[in-house]
Tab-separated table of C-alpha atoms in Angstrom:
chain	number	residue	atom	x	y	z
A	17	UNK	CA	-4.832	5.025	-13.567
A	18	UNK	CA	-3.053	2.414	-15.789
A	19	UNK	CA	-4.850	-0.426	-16.965
A	20	UNK	CA	-4.377	-3.616	-15.704
A	21	UNK	CA	-4.658	-6.809	-16.692
A	22	UNK	CA	-3.939	-10.370	-16.559
A	23	UNK	CA	-1.368	-12.781	-16.958
A	24	UNK	CA	-2.831	-13.834	-20.286
A	25	UNK	CA	-3.151	-11.446	-21.987
A	26	UNK	CA	0.041	-9.697	-21.343
A	27	UNK	CA	1.943	-13.312	-22.652
A	28	UNK	CA	-0.771	-13.085	-25.708
A	29	UNK	CA	0.543	-9.108	-25.464
A	30	UNK	CA	4.307	-10.123	-26.186
A	31	UNK	CA	4.249	-13.108	-27.689
A	32	UNK	CA	2.076	-10.756	-30.498
A	33	UNK	CA	4.387	-7.813	-30.273
A	34	UNK	CA	7.776	-10.698	-30.719
A	35	UNK	CA	5.930	-12.627	-33.689
A	36	UNK	CA	4.630	-9.213	-35.428
A	37	UNK	CA	8.153	-7.858	-35.077
A	38	UNK	CA	9.634	-11.482	-37.079
A	39	UNK	CA	7.220	-11.128	-39.833
A	40	UNK	CA	7.870	-8.103	-40.200
A	41	UNK	CA	11.537	-8.298	-39.864
A	42	UNK	CA	11.596	-11.820	-42.335
A	43	UNK	CA	8.526	-10.390	-45.270
A	44	UNK	CA	11.391	-7.205	-45.299
A	45	UNK	CA	13.929	-9.464	-46.211
A	46	UNK	CA	12.597	-11.836	-48.332
A	47	UNK	CA	10.261	-9.363	-50.560
A	48	UNK	CA	14.062	-6.935	-50.428
A	49	UNK	CA	15.879	-10.138	-52.334
A	50	UNK	CA	12.722	-11.075	-54.326
A	51	UNK	CA	12.967	-6.997	-56.044
A	52	UNK	CA	16.830	-8.598	-56.706
A	53	UNK	CA	15.305	-11.673	-58.438
A	54	UNK	CA	12.897	-10.310	-59.918
A	55	UNK	CA	14.483	-7.629	-61.688
A	56	UNK	CA	17.590	-10.060	-62.637
A	57	UNK	CA	14.828	-12.145	-64.158
A	58	UNK	CA	12.728	-9.041	-66.001
A	59	UNK	CA	16.654	-7.807	-67.767
A	60	UNK	CA	17.566	-11.170	-68.684
A	61	UNK	CA	13.593	-11.590	-70.585
A	62	UNK	CA	14.843	-7.479	-72.104
A	63	UNK	CA	18.185	-8.441	-73.098
A	64	UNK	CA	16.660	-11.686	-75.009
A	65	UNK	CA	13.952	-9.225	-76.244
A	66	UNK	CA	16.374	-7.227	-77.101
A	67	UNK	CA	18.472	-9.913	-78.202
A	68	UNK	CA	15.832	-11.166	-81.538
A	69	UNK	CA	14.967	-7.971	-82.324
A	70	UNK	CA	18.813	-7.413	-83.314
A	71	UNK	CA	19.125	-10.134	-85.347
A	72	UNK	CA	15.972	-10.184	-87.397
A	73	UNK	CA	16.593	-5.682	-88.260
A	74	UNK	CA	20.273	-6.309	-88.362
A	75	UNK	CA	19.889	-6.330	-92.578
A	76	UNK	CA	18.257	-3.407	-92.313
A	77	UNK	CA	19.920	-1.444	-90.110
A	78	UNK	CA	23.276	-2.185	-92.493
A	79	UNK	CA	20.851	-0.992	-95.617
A	80	UNK	CA	19.611	1.750	-93.830
A	81	UNK	CA	16.227	0.526	-95.337
A	82	UNK	CA	14.091	3.137	-92.733
A	83	UNK	CA	11.321	0.804	-94.997
A	84	UNK	CA	12.077	-2.327	-93.981
A	85	UNK	CA	13.176	-2.251	-90.877
A	86	UNK	CA	9.585	-0.408	-89.066
A	87	UNK	CA	8.072	-3.029	-90.662
A	88	UNK	CA	10.387	-5.881	-89.437
A	89	UNK	CA	9.750	-3.645	-85.979
A	90	UNK	CA	6.338	-4.264	-85.919
A	91	UNK	CA	6.744	-7.815	-86.768
A	92	UNK	CA	8.508	-8.808	-83.955
A	93	UNK	CA	7.789	-6.411	-80.942
A	94	UNK	CA	4.659	-8.133	-79.863
A	95	UNK	CA	4.998	-7.706	-75.505
A	96	UNK	CA	3.160	-5.069	-73.707
A	97	UNK	CA	6.582	-4.549	-71.300
A	98	UNK	CA	8.340	-2.955	-73.842
A	99	UNK	CA	7.869	0.835	-72.697
A	100	UNK	CA	11.311	1.700	-74.558
A	101	UNK	CA	12.343	0.934	-77.593
A	102	UNK	CA	15.745	2.765	-79.377
A	103	UNK	CA	17.194	1.350	-82.677
A	104	UNK	CA	20.557	3.198	-83.567
A	105	UNK	CA	23.333	2.867	-85.872
A	106	UNK	CA	26.754	2.806	-85.685
A	107	UNK	CA	27.369	6.419	-85.862
A	108	UNK	CA	24.695	6.333	-82.295
A	109	UNK	CA	21.862	8.361	-85.053
A	110	UNK	CA	18.481	7.262	-84.168
A	111	UNK	CA	16.710	5.064	-86.727
A	112	UNK	CA	13.897	4.528	-84.755
A	113	UNK	CA	11.923	5.866	-82.106
A	114	UNK	CA	8.424	5.503	-81.370
A	115	UNK	CA	6.488	8.151	-79.754
A	116	UNK	CA	5.311	6.645	-76.990
A	117	UNK	CA	8.816	5.875	-75.032
A	118	UNK	CA	8.764	6.123	-71.154
A	119	UNK	CA	11.555	7.958	-69.124
A	120	UNK	CA	14.655	5.163	-69.010
A	121	UNK	CA	14.233	5.454	-65.071
A	122	UNK	CA	11.538	4.134	-64.698
A	123	UNK	CA	11.627	1.194	-66.614
A	124	UNK	CA	14.811	-2.161	-66.486
A	125	UNK	CA	16.244	-0.840	-69.486
A	126	UNK	CA	18.942	-3.083	-71.415
A	127	UNK	CA	21.357	-2.536	-74.723
A	128	UNK	CA	22.478	-4.541	-76.899
A	129	UNK	CA	24.851	-5.229	-80.682
A	130	UNK	CA	23.121	-4.991	-84.147
A	131	UNK	CA	25.914	-7.119	-85.503
A	132	UNK	CA	25.905	-8.089	-89.579
A	133	UNK	CA	29.126	-10.850	-90.094
A	134	UNK	CA	30.498	-9.926	-86.771
A	135	UNK	CA	30.236	-6.070	-87.744
A	136	UNK	CA	28.804	-3.624	-85.707
A	137	UNK	CA	26.397	-1.827	-87.769
A	138	UNK	CA	24.006	-0.047	-84.812
A	139	UNK	CA	22.661	-0.769	-81.509
A	140	UNK	CA	19.687	-1.920	-80.108
A	141	UNK	CA	17.711	0.138	-76.531
A	142	UNK	CA	14.936	-2.023	-75.130
A	143	UNK	CA	12.946	-1.178	-71.869
A	144	UNK	CA	10.817	-3.275	-70.389
A	145	UNK	CA	8.001	-2.606	-67.345
A	146	UNK	CA	8.015	-3.234	-63.755
A	147	UNK	CA	4.181	-4.038	-63.416
A	148	UNK	CA	4.834	-7.646	-64.184
A	149	UNK	CA	7.946	-7.244	-61.652
A	150	UNK	CA	5.516	-5.376	-58.717
A	151	UNK	CA	2.503	-8.039	-59.340
A	152	UNK	CA	5.119	-10.601	-57.981
A	153	UNK	CA	6.804	-9.022	-55.563
A	154	UNK	CA	2.635	-8.374	-54.176
A	155	UNK	CA	1.912	-11.992	-54.483
A	156	UNK	CA	5.168	-12.313	-52.712
A	157	UNK	CA	3.670	-9.720	-50.130
A	158	UNK	CA	0.586	-11.475	-49.296
A	159	UNK	CA	1.815	-14.885	-49.403
A	160	UNK	CA	4.294	-13.748	-46.069
A	161	UNK	CA	0.963	-12.300	-44.964
A	162	UNK	CA	-0.560	-15.282	-44.850
A	163	UNK	CA	1.613	-17.667	-43.244
A	164	UNK	CA	2.324	-14.876	-40.464
A	165	UNK	CA	-1.487	-14.222	-39.279
A	166	UNK	CA	-1.249	-18.054	-39.683
A	167	UNK	CA	2.029	-17.851	-37.330
A	168	UNK	CA	-0.015	-15.335	-34.541
A	169	UNK	CA	-2.961	-16.925	-34.543
A	170	UNK	CA	-0.866	-20.549	-33.609
A	171	UNK	CA	0.867	-18.593	-31.681
A	172	UNK	CA	-0.957	-15.588	-29.413
A	173	UNK	CA	-3.289	-19.613	-28.867
A	174	UNK	CA	-0.507	-21.022	-27.518
A	175	UNK	CA	0.761	-18.023	-25.326
A	176	UNK	CA	-2.833	-18.600	-23.884
A	177	UNK	CA	-1.927	-22.536	-22.971
A	178	UNK	CA	0.920	-21.955	-21.479
A	179	UNK	CA	0.264	-19.319	-19.134
A	180	UNK	CA	-2.539	-20.944	-17.998
A	181	UNK	CA	-0.579	-22.210	-15.086
A	182	UNK	CA	1.436	-19.260	-14.021
A	183	UNK	CA	-2.274	-17.431	-14.256
A	184	UNK	CA	-3.677	-19.850	-11.905
A	185	UNK	CA	-1.024	-20.266	-9.526
A	186	UNK	CA	-0.619	-15.864	-9.425
A	187	UNK	CA	-4.046	-16.001	-8.282
A	188	UNK	CA	-4.101	-18.539	-6.029
A	189	UNK	CA	-0.711	-17.106	-4.695
A	190	UNK	CA	-2.956	-13.593	-4.734
A	191	UNK	CA	-6.281	-15.531	-2.929
A	192	UNK	CA	-3.691	-17.036	-0.087
A	193	UNK	CA	-2.633	-13.380	0.738
A	194	UNK	CA	-6.402	-11.918	1.074
A	195	UNK	CA	-6.863	-14.773	3.556
A	196	UNK	CA	-3.835	-14.169	5.395
A	197	UNK	CA	-4.232	-10.173	5.737
A	198	UNK	CA	-7.938	-11.359	7.146
A	199	UNK	CA	-6.343	-14.264	9.270
A	200	UNK	CA	-8.613	-16.786	8.391
A	201	UNK	CA	-5.092	-19.524	7.057
A	202	UNK	CA	-2.244	-19.467	10.168
A	203	UNK	CA	-1.315	-22.648	9.584
A	204	UNK	CA	-2.375	-23.259	6.298
A	205	UNK	CA	0.253	-24.286	3.830
A	206	UNK	CA	-0.085	-23.404	-0.520
A	207	UNK	CA	1.646	-25.623	-2.721
A	208	UNK	CA	2.021	-24.314	-5.833
A	209	UNK	CA	3.659	-26.395	-9.139
A	210	UNK	CA	5.786	-22.975	-9.578
A	211	UNK	CA	8.581	-22.678	-8.255
A	212	UNK	CA	8.506	-19.262	-7.842
A	213	UNK	CA	5.138	-18.989	-6.368
A	214	UNK	CA	5.542	-22.204	-4.236
A	215	UNK	CA	8.612	-19.881	-2.677
A	216	UNK	CA	6.408	-16.440	-2.304
A	217	UNK	CA	4.079	-18.907	-0.287
A	218	UNK	CA	6.919	-19.997	1.667
A	219	UNK	CA	8.505	-16.640	2.143
A	220	UNK	CA	4.793	-15.085	3.444
A	221	UNK	CA	3.946	-18.454	6.240
A	222	UNK	CA	8.004	-17.169	7.562
A	223	UNK	CA	6.878	-13.682	7.682
A	224	UNK	CA	3.160	-14.349	9.269
A	225	UNK	CA	4.977	-16.671	11.095
A	226	UNK	CA	7.455	-13.822	12.415
A	227	UNK	CA	4.374	-11.177	12.939
A	228	UNK	CA	2.348	-14.001	15.202
A	229	UNK	CA	5.879	-13.930	17.557
A	230	UNK	CA	6.221	-10.309	17.105
A	231	UNK	CA	2.695	-10.034	18.063
A	232	UNK	CA	3.036	-12.497	21.288
A	233	UNK	CA	6.381	-10.905	21.829
A	234	UNK	CA	3.985	-7.341	21.458
A	235	UNK	CA	1.741	-8.740	24.452
A	236	UNK	CA	3.790	-9.883	26.512
A	237	UNK	CA	5.921	-6.025	27.071
A	238	UNK	CA	2.800	-4.636	27.085
A	239	UNK	CA	1.577	-6.306	29.657
A	240	UNK	CA	5.406	-5.965	31.801
A	241	UNK	CA	4.971	-2.115	30.992
A	242	UNK	CA	1.031	-2.744	33.163
A	243	UNK	CA	3.297	-4.615	35.725
A	244	UNK	CA	5.614	-1.314	35.262
A	245	UNK	CA	2.922	1.058	35.740
A	246	UNK	CA	1.145	-0.261	38.061
A	247	UNK	CA	5.018	-0.092	40.548
A	248	UNK	CA	5.113	3.043	38.965
A	249	UNK	CA	1.716	4.553	40.930
A	250	UNK	CA	3.233	2.430	43.668
A	251	UNK	CA	6.250	4.492	44.039
A	252	UNK	CA	4.279	7.289	43.069
A	253	UNK	CA	2.156	6.745	46.356
A	254	UNK	CA	5.207	5.785	48.376
A	255	UNK	CA	6.382	9.324	47.349
A	256	UNK	CA	3.066	11.321	47.537
A	257	UNK	CA	2.948	9.336	51.591
A	258	UNK	CA	5.847	8.152	52.652
A	259	UNK	CA	8.545	10.971	51.418
A	260	UNK	CA	6.635	13.539	51.563
A	261	UNK	CA	5.646	12.980	55.732
A	262	UNK	CA	9.001	13.259	56.741
A	263	UNK	CA	9.712	17.018	55.201
A	264	UNK	CA	6.038	17.447	57.059
A	265	UNK	CA	7.701	16.987	59.964
A	266	UNK	CA	11.183	17.959	59.679
A	267	UNK	CA	9.196	21.653	58.360
A	268	UNK	CA	7.256	21.816	61.104
A	269	UNK	CA	9.651	21.295	64.117
A	270	UNK	CA	11.788	24.016	61.781
A	271	UNK	CA	9.458	25.577	61.849
A	272	UNK	CA	8.705	25.392	65.239
A	273	UNK	CA	12.887	25.900	66.490
A	274	UNK	CA	12.331	29.155	63.907
A	275	UNK	CA	10.189	30.970	65.789
A	276	UNK	CA	9.814	29.887	69.191
A	277	UNK	CA	13.636	29.555	69.853
A	278	UNK	CA	15.059	31.999	67.317
A	279	UNK	CA	15.620	34.538	70.098
A	280	UNK	CA	17.869	31.827	71.766
A	281	UNK	CA	20.324	30.798	68.933
A	282	UNK	CA	22.936	32.495	68.059
A	283	UNK	CA	23.822	34.666	64.190
A	284	UNK	CA	24.951	30.671	62.976
A	285	UNK	CA	22.338	29.018	64.307
A	286	UNK	CA	19.192	31.134	62.712
A	287	UNK	CA	21.081	31.178	59.280
A	288	UNK	CA	21.510	27.244	59.479
A	289	UNK	CA	17.770	26.656	60.512
A	290	UNK	CA	16.823	28.288	57.674
A	291	UNK	CA	18.703	27.032	55.464
A	292	UNK	CA	17.463	24.139	56.471
A	293	UNK	CA	13.409	25.777	56.070
A	294	UNK	CA	14.295	26.569	52.679
A	295	UNK	CA	15.764	23.103	51.118
A	296	UNK	CA	12.763	21.100	52.711
A	297	UNK	CA	9.930	23.590	50.661
A	298	UNK	CA	12.322	23.084	48.116
A	299	UNK	CA	12.094	19.023	48.648
A	300	UNK	CA	8.495	19.325	48.286
A	301	UNK	CA	8.284	20.891	45.404
A	302	UNK	CA	10.738	18.890	44.022
A	303	UNK	CA	8.532	15.730	44.917
A	304	UNK	CA	5.194	17.866	44.072
A	305	UNK	CA	6.795	18.552	40.333
A	306	UNK	CA	8.712	15.113	39.598
A	307	UNK	CA	5.450	13.254	40.609
A	308	UNK	CA	3.245	15.802	38.413
A	309	UNK	CA	5.517	15.081	36.392
A	310	UNK	CA	4.748	11.072	36.214
A	311	UNK	CA	1.337	11.054	35.930
A	312	UNK	CA	1.542	13.718	32.845
A	313	UNK	CA	0.446	10.973	30.751
A	314	UNK	CA	-1.867	9.429	32.623
A	315	UNK	CA	-3.900	12.525	32.676
A	316	UNK	CA	-4.057	12.886	28.897
A	317	UNK	CA	-8.194	14.293	28.740
A	318	UNK	CA	-10.404	13.610	25.577
A	319	UNK	CA	-9.029	16.022	23.174
A	320	UNK	CA	-12.031	18.652	22.282
A	321	UNK	CA	-12.140	22.333	20.354
A	322	UNK	CA	-10.681	24.779	22.855
A	323	UNK	CA	-10.405	28.611	22.166
A	324	UNK	CA	-7.008	29.765	22.323
A	325	UNK	CA	-8.047	33.200	23.280
A	326	UNK	CA	-10.176	32.165	26.159
A	327	UNK	CA	-8.141	29.581	27.709
A	328	UNK	CA	-4.887	32.544	27.860
A	329	UNK	CA	-7.467	34.318	29.656
A	330	UNK	CA	-7.147	31.909	32.425
A	331	UNK	CA	-3.663	31.600	31.996
A	332	UNK	CA	-4.040	35.457	33.257
A	333	UNK	CA	-5.722	34.964	36.719
A	334	UNK	CA	-3.772	32.706	37.242
A	335	UNK	CA	-0.200	34.139	36.878
A	336	UNK	CA	-2.277	37.649	37.631
A	337	UNK	CA	-0.196	38.538	41.394
A	338	UNK	CA	2.827	37.726	39.184
A	339	UNK	CA	1.272	39.828	36.363
A	340	UNK	CA	1.088	43.359	38.200
A	341	UNK	CA	4.396	42.745	40.453
A	342	UNK	CA	6.957	43.318	37.410
A	343	UNK	CA	4.166	45.385	35.464
A	344	UNK	CA	4.279	43.060	32.506
A	345	UNK	CA	2.682	43.784	28.989
A	346	UNK	CA	0.863	41.065	28.448
A	347	UNK	CA	-0.005	40.708	24.485
A	348	UNK	CA	-2.160	38.650	22.757
A	349	UNK	CA	-2.500	38.169	18.809
A	350	UNK	CA	-5.912	36.663	17.900
A	351	UNK	CA	-5.724	32.959	17.672
A	352	UNK	CA	-7.325	29.812	16.275
A	353	UNK	CA	-9.106	27.012	18.257
A	354	UNK	CA	-7.736	23.719	18.151
A	355	UNK	CA	-8.543	20.227	18.926
A	356	UNK	CA	-6.448	19.896	22.182
A	357	UNK	CA	-6.302	18.431	25.492
A	358	UNK	CA	-7.533	21.513	27.483
A	359	UNK	CA	-5.355	21.016	30.430
A	360	UNK	CA	-2.893	20.618	28.831
A	361	UNK	CA	-2.564	23.294	26.841
A	362	UNK	CA	-3.078	25.196	29.840
A	363	UNK	CA	-0.157	24.154	31.794
A	364	UNK	CA	2.416	24.312	28.142
A	365	UNK	CA	1.245	28.803	27.995
A	366	UNK	CA	1.424	28.562	31.987
A	367	UNK	CA	4.744	27.232	32.348
A	368	UNK	CA	5.432	29.045	28.836
A	369	UNK	CA	4.618	33.146	30.076
A	370	UNK	CA	5.246	32.284	33.686
A	371	UNK	CA	9.442	31.157	33.109
A	372	UNK	CA	8.952	35.062	30.752
A	373	UNK	CA	7.774	36.870	33.546
A	374	UNK	CA	10.617	35.603	36.277
A	375	UNK	CA	13.523	35.590	33.456
A	376	UNK	CA	12.788	39.467	32.443
A	377	UNK	CA	15.594	41.325	33.317
A	378	UNK	CA	14.166	44.237	31.921
A	379	UNK	CA	12.585	47.680	33.180
A	380	UNK	CA	9.250	47.664	31.120
A	381	UNK	CA	8.412	43.173	30.233
A	382	UNK	CA	6.716	42.405	26.742
A	383	UNK	CA	5.649	38.860	26.284
A	384	UNK	CA	3.636	38.439	22.897
A	385	UNK	CA	1.349	35.786	22.040
A	386	UNK	CA	0.900	35.007	18.278
A	387	UNK	CA	-0.056	32.148	16.308
A	388	UNK	CA	0.112	32.051	11.914
A	389	UNK	CA	-0.642	29.043	10.044
A	390	UNK	CA	1.790	27.151	7.700
A	391	UNK	CA	1.997	23.321	6.383
A	392	UNK	CA	4.286	21.299	7.785
A	393	UNK	CA	7.642	20.245	5.108
A	394	UNK	CA	7.633	16.873	5.910
A	395	UNK	CA	4.397	15.450	6.078
A	396	UNK	CA	2.465	18.307	3.642
A	397	UNK	CA	0.195	18.311	6.718
A	398	UNK	CA	-1.479	22.256	8.082
A	399	UNK	CA	-0.309	22.825	10.842
A	400	UNK	CA	-0.386	25.857	13.718
A	401	UNK	CA	2.039	27.586	14.968
A	402	UNK	CA	2.713	30.020	17.685
A	403	UNK	CA	4.614	32.003	19.406
A	404	UNK	CA	6.211	33.240	23.251
A	405	UNK	CA	8.016	36.174	22.792
A	406	UNK	CA	9.491	38.477	25.297
A	407	UNK	CA	12.208	41.301	25.824
A	408	UNK	CA	14.085	39.263	28.919
A	409	UNK	CA	17.291	38.512	29.392
A	410	UNK	CA	17.831	35.239	26.749
A	411	UNK	CA	19.391	32.310	26.905
A	412	UNK	CA	22.659	30.904	24.928
A	413	UNK	CA	22.933	29.076	21.678
A	414	UNK	CA	24.852	26.089	23.994
A	415	UNK	CA	21.358	25.843	26.175
A	416	UNK	CA	18.770	25.662	23.314
A	417	UNK	CA	18.615	21.815	23.746
A	418	UNK	CA	19.224	21.323	27.324
A	419	UNK	CA	16.840	23.377	28.850
A	420	UNK	CA	13.333	20.744	27.949
A	421	UNK	CA	15.746	17.921	29.409
A	422	UNK	CA	14.939	17.327	32.696
A	423	UNK	CA	16.355	19.431	35.832
A	424	UNK	CA	18.220	21.507	34.685
A	425	UNK	CA	18.111	25.032	34.933
A	426	UNK	CA	20.522	28.419	33.636
A	427	UNK	CA	20.064	30.138	36.734
A	428	UNK	CA	19.771	28.563	40.020
A	429	UNK	CA	16.538	30.677	42.190
A	430	UNK	CA	14.063	29.034	45.119
A	431	UNK	CA	11.554	28.339	43.391
A	432	UNK	CA	11.911	26.829	40.206
A	433	UNK	CA	12.735	23.510	39.644
A	434	UNK	CA	13.765	22.025	35.908
A	435	UNK	CA	10.756	20.466	35.217
A	436	UNK	CA	8.571	23.534	34.091
A	437	UNK	CA	9.966	23.682	29.925
A	438	UNK	CA	10.294	19.222	30.016
A	439	UNK	CA	6.595	19.332	30.371
A	440	UNK	CA	5.886	21.321	27.582
A	441	UNK	CA	7.441	19.730	25.153
A	442	UNK	CA	6.103	16.069	26.488
A	443	UNK	CA	2.866	17.735	25.964
A	444	UNK	CA	3.525	19.534	22.596
A	445	UNK	CA	4.540	16.594	21.331
A	446	UNK	CA	1.781	14.008	22.763
A	447	UNK	CA	-0.263	16.240	20.582
A	448	UNK	CA	1.860	15.466	17.605
A	449	UNK	CA	3.849	18.454	17.224
A	450	UNK	CA	7.683	19.881	17.312
A	451	UNK	CA	8.972	22.852	19.732
A	452	UNK	CA	11.604	25.190	19.891
A	453	UNK	CA	13.011	28.786	20.485
A	454	UNK	CA	15.415	31.247	19.217
A	455	UNK	CA	17.061	33.574	21.928
A	456	UNK	CA	19.744	36.009	21.388
A	457	UNK	CA	21.039	37.644	24.762
A	458	UNK	CA	20.628	40.360	26.370
A	459	UNK	CA	17.250	41.106	23.691
A	460	UNK	CA	15.087	37.992	24.816
A	461	UNK	CA	13.917	34.745	24.314
A	462	UNK	CA	10.670	33.191	21.259
A	463	UNK	CA	10.189	29.540	21.587
A	464	UNK	CA	7.761	28.167	18.994
A	465	UNK	CA	6.022	25.260	18.636
A	466	UNK	CA	3.751	23.447	16.837
A	467	UNK	CA	0.194	22.338	16.974
A	468	UNK	CA	-1.482	20.142	13.908
A	469	UNK	CA	-4.661	21.798	12.698
A	470	UNK	CA	-7.228	18.958	13.059
A	471	UNK	CA	-11.094	18.914	11.429
A	472	UNK	CA	-12.998	20.880	14.401
A	473	UNK	CA	-16.366	19.572	12.472
A	474	UNK	CA	-15.561	16.648	13.649
A	475	UNK	CA	-14.836	16.986	17.607
A	476	UNK	CA	-18.030	19.439	18.081
A	477	UNK	CA	-17.475	24.075	18.079
A	478	UNK	CA	-17.012	26.724	20.557
A	479	UNK	CA	-17.213	29.621	20.879
A	480	UNK	CA	-14.173	31.982	20.809
A	481	UNK	CA	-13.339	35.361	21.729
A	482	UNK	CA	-11.502	37.709	19.764
A	483	UNK	CA	-8.256	39.125	20.403
A	484	UNK	CA	-7.149	40.829	23.358
A	485	UNK	CA	-4.178	42.600	25.241
A	486	UNK	CA	-4.048	41.622	28.564
A	487	UNK	CA	-1.582	44.372	30.727
A	488	UNK	CA	-0.725	42.933	34.536
A	489	UNK	CA	-2.477	45.924	35.405
A	490	UNK	CA	-4.646	46.805	32.667
A	491	UNK	CA	-7.924	46.033	30.901
A	492	UNK	CA	-9.133	43.596	27.922
A	493	UNK	CA	-9.033	45.272	24.984
A	494	UNK	CA	-8.987	43.969	21.285
A	495	UNK	CA	-6.278	43.609	19.232
A	496	UNK	CA	-5.496	45.740	16.177
C-alpha cells in the first residue's frame, strides 16, 4: 500500500522539487555562460603573454641566435599556467619547444606573430592551463548552490506556513465527515475560510438531507408494505375460506348428481356433470397453488446445512408412486451439503423431478441429478451448480423464459397449474442463485441452478449420505 502524507508534507515536497529544478536550471545556465566568459578571459591573457614574449625575443629569432633566445625565454616566462610553448621561424621551423609541453587540446592555445621592423620573422604559440578557469567555475557553482539551498529553505518554510490553513480546513472537513457517518452532526453546518472546503461541506450537508429524506420515505414504504402484506393475508384468508367454501359445495352437489342421478341423465347431461366436477377440482388446485405461491416468501425457514442426498431420499418417497407408474430410472450422483432453506429446496427438487416424470414420453424414462462446484463469473465467489436432466420430450427454445412465468403451461393437462417452475425460480433467487435450462425437442431437457457456497462451519454440521442411484422399483445402491 502506498505511503500517505499530509498536506503540509506534500506542499513542501512539491515546492522543494520546483525550487531544486529551478536552481539546477539556473546554475546550469550560469555555469555555461561562466565557462564562455572564463575561457575568453584566459584566451585574452594567453594572447597578452604571447605578444609580450614575441616583442622580447623578436631580434633573437630574426638573427637565429638560439642561446640568446633561450635566455630571453627563461627570463620572460614566469607564469606557472603556461603549459604549452613553441617558437617558430618564418619557415615554421621549431626554434624552441620545452619537453614538458602538454597536449594542445588540454590548454587554451593562441598564436601570435613575431615581427621585427614590420616584418614577420616567426611566431609564438602559447597555451595556458585550465586550472584557474576550473577554480573560478567551482567557486561559481558553490555560490549558486549556496543561494539555491537558502532559497529552498525559505520556500519550504513558506509552504508550511501557507499550507497550514489548508490542512486545518481539510482536517475539519474529515472530522465533520466522520461525525456525519456516526450520525453525530445532524443539523450541524461546517464553515471554513477555504471556499472548496466550505463547498464540500455544503454538498455533504445536502447529501445527508437527501439521505434523511430517503430514509423517511423508506420508513413510510415499509409501513405501507406491512399494511399491504396485512391486506394480502386477509385476502389469502378470504380465498382460503370464502372462495373455497362455494367450491366445496359445488363439488359436493356435482358429486351427488353424478352418483345419484347418473341413470336419470342422458349422455350429454352426464358429460356436463363430469366437466363441472373436473373444473371445480382444477379450481381448487389452482387456489391452493396460488395460496402456496403467495405465502412462499412469508414461510422462509432459517438456513442451515442440509445434505442433498438425504433430502432427495425424502423427495423420492413422496414421488414413489409416480416413479413406479412409469418405471423411472432416477439416478442421483454424490451431492454436497449446502446451507439452504431445507423446506424450500425440497420444493425445488420435487417440482423439477415431478415435471421430468410427467412430461417424459420415452418407454424407459431416465432422470439424473448431479452437481459441480464452480466460480461465479460475476462475483468470483464459489458456488454449486446443480442439474436435473431427463430424456423426455424436450422444450422449444422460444419457451425457455416463458415457462418460468406464473400460470404458463406448455401442455394442457388436468393436474398442472403453471406455478411450479415459478416457485422454483423464486426459491433459487432468494437463495442468491440463478436458474436456466438447455433442451432439445425429442431428446430431453436439463435444468441448471446455482446455490452460493456458504461456510458450513458457521452454521453447524450434518451427517451426509453417499451418492445413490434411485430407481422406481429398485433399491438404493452407491453410485460408482
